[in-house]
mmCIF file of C-alpha atoms and ligand atoms in Angstrom:
data_model
loop_
_atom_site.group_PDB
_atom_site.id
_atom_site.type_symbol
_atom_site.label_atom_id
_atom_site.label_comp_id
_atom_site.label_asym_id
_atom_site.label_seq_id
_atom_site.Cartn_x
_atom_site.Cartn_y
_atom_site.Cartn_z
ATOM 1 C CA UNK Y 15 153.996 179.138 147.098
ATOM 2 C CA UNK Y 16 156.609 180.829 144.745
ATOM 3 C CA UNK Y 17 156.105 182.206 141.688
ATOM 4 C CA UNK Y 18 158.177 183.331 138.822
ATOM 5 C CA UNK Y 19 157.035 186.371 137.192
ATOM 6 C CA UNK Y 20 157.894 187.402 133.941
ATOM 7 C CA UNK Y 21 157.606 191.251 132.460
ATOM 8 C CA UNK Y 22 156.193 191.705 129.020
ATOM 9 C CA UNK Y 23 157.862 193.927 127.374
ATOM 10 C CA UNK Y 24 161.227 192.902 128.729
ATOM 11 C CA UNK Y 25 161.438 189.722 127.117
ATOM 12 C CA UNK Y 26 162.457 188.660 123.972
ATOM 13 C CA UNK Y 27 161.423 185.594 122.819
ATOM 14 C CA UNK Y 28 165.149 183.725 123.127
ATOM 15 C CA UNK Y 29 163.139 180.810 126.082
ATOM 16 C CA UNK Y 30 167.667 181.052 127.164
ATOM 17 C CA UNK Y 31 164.652 180.137 130.695
ATOM 18 C CA UNK Y 32 163.030 177.313 129.190
ATOM 19 C CA UNK Y 33 166.075 175.146 128.970
ATOM 20 C CA UNK Y 34 166.795 175.909 133.315
ATOM 21 C CA UNK Y 35 163.907 175.463 135.074
ATOM 22 C CA UNK Y 36 164.131 171.801 136.273
ATOM 23 C CA UNK Y 37 159.699 171.289 136.636
ATOM 24 C CA UNK Y 38 159.578 172.338 132.547
ATOM 25 C CA UNK Y 39 157.064 175.318 133.491
ATOM 26 C CA UNK Y 40 157.899 178.500 131.311
ATOM 27 C CA UNK Y 41 157.291 177.699 127.044
ATOM 28 C CA UNK Y 42 156.710 180.558 125.070
ATOM 29 C CA UNK Y 43 153.638 181.902 125.371
ATOM 30 C CA UNK Y 44 150.913 183.344 122.367
ATOM 31 C CA UNK Y 45 151.003 186.605 123.766
ATOM 32 C CA UNK Y 46 152.826 189.307 121.199
ATOM 33 C CA UNK Y 47 154.838 192.543 122.932
ATOM 34 C CA UNK Y 48 154.665 195.689 121.892
ATOM 35 C CA UNK Y 49 157.861 195.281 119.562
ATOM 36 C CA UNK Y 50 157.242 192.013 118.491
ATOM 37 C CA UNK Y 51 158.116 188.788 120.563
ATOM 38 C CA UNK Y 52 157.064 186.054 121.266
ATOM 39 C CA UNK Y 53 156.878 186.144 125.348
ATOM 40 C CA UNK Y 54 157.141 182.751 127.586
ATOM 41 C CA UNK Y 55 155.011 181.794 129.665
ATOM 42 C CA UNK Y 56 154.514 180.531 132.870
ATOM 43 C CA UNK Y 57 152.354 176.751 132.322
ATOM 44 C CA UNK Y 58 152.113 175.189 135.328
ATOM 45 C CA UNK Y 59 153.028 178.152 138.743
ATOM 46 C CA UNK Y 60 151.541 175.580 140.751
ATOM 47 C CA UNK Y 61 154.576 173.260 140.544
ATOM 48 C CA UNK Y 62 157.350 176.133 140.675
ATOM 49 C CA UNK Y 63 160.207 175.656 143.185
ATOM 50 C CA UNK Y 64 161.342 179.208 143.142
ATOM 51 C CA UNK Y 65 164.873 177.529 142.403
ATOM 52 C CA UNK Y 66 165.212 181.204 140.937
ATOM 53 C CA UNK Y 67 167.491 179.364 137.657
ATOM 54 C CA UNK Y 68 165.393 181.499 134.975
ATOM 55 C CA UNK Y 69 165.820 185.380 136.843
ATOM 56 C CA UNK Y 70 169.209 184.003 136.284
ATOM 57 C CA UNK Y 71 169.282 182.416 133.030
ATOM 58 C CA UNK Y 72 167.744 185.403 131.352
ATOM 59 C CA UNK Y 73 169.039 187.776 129.387
ATOM 60 C CA UNK Y 74 167.384 190.615 129.532
ATOM 61 C CA UNK Y 75 165.644 190.363 133.027
ATOM 62 C CA UNK Y 76 162.230 189.607 132.501
ATOM 63 C CA UNK Y 77 161.452 187.311 134.572
ATOM 64 C CA UNK Y 78 161.789 187.924 138.239
ATOM 65 C CA UNK Y 79 161.448 185.253 141.150
ATOM 66 C CA UNK Y 80 159.629 185.207 144.089
ATOM 67 C CA UNK Y 81 159.566 182.964 147.034
ATOM 68 C CA UNK Y 82 158.385 183.160 150.169
ATOM 69 C CA UNK Y 83 161.191 181.436 152.521
ATOM 70 C CA UNK Y 84 163.605 183.081 149.297
ATOM 71 C CA UNK Y 85 164.726 186.061 148.917
ATOM 72 C CA UNK Y 86 163.963 187.838 146.082
ATOM 73 C CA UNK Y 87 166.166 186.761 143.228
ATOM 74 C CA UNK Y 88 166.270 188.871 139.572
ATOM 75 C CA UNK Y 89 165.676 192.193 138.938
HETATM 76 S S1 SF4 B 30 165.154 184.405 128.516
HETATM 77 FE FE1 SF4 B 30 164.273 186.218 129.375
HETATM 78 S S2 SF4 B 30 163.678 187.047 127.291
HETATM 79 FE FE2 SF4 B 30 164.447 184.957 127.111
HETATM 80 S S3 SF4 B 30 162.735 184.127 126.930
HETATM 81 FE FE3 SF4 B 30 163.289 183.502 128.963
HETATM 82 S S4 SF4 B 30 162.065 185.978 130.696
HETATM 83 FE FE4 SF4 B 30 161.777 186.102 127.909
HETATM 84 S S1 SF4 B 31 162.319 179.901 139.703
HETATM 85 FE FE1 SF4 B 31 162.675 177.024 139.072
HETATM 86 S S2 SF4 B 31 161.170 176.334 138.783
HETATM 87 FE FE2 SF4 B 31 160.304 178.659 138.755
HETATM 88 S S3 SF4 B 31 159.964 179.088 136.832
HETATM 89 FE FE3 SF4 B 31 161.977 179.931 137.574
HETATM 90 S S4 SF4 B 31 162.677 177.940 137.217
HETATM 91 FE FE4 SF4 B 31 161.092 176.767 137.008
#
């Protein structure tokens, strides 16, 4: 199953990732990281397609996407 992992300490809560997810599973969470940013979260990982769009748009390289049949995307 594809997975999108958000690296909490890199996320600045800009929510750009939420604008590109084709299945709309990215949203702001109530979790605040050590820098004081409310980070993004994946609401339903079972819907992730592994498209990699979120990892590509994130300016802080805070998302890694793992897709069994695709190459890992993101930094
Ligand atoms: S685009 Fe990156 S920095 Fe912005 S909310 Fe999403 S994961 Fe966080
Ligand atoms: S990899 Fe694609 S489907 Fe999965 S969370 Fe990111 S943008 Fe959404």
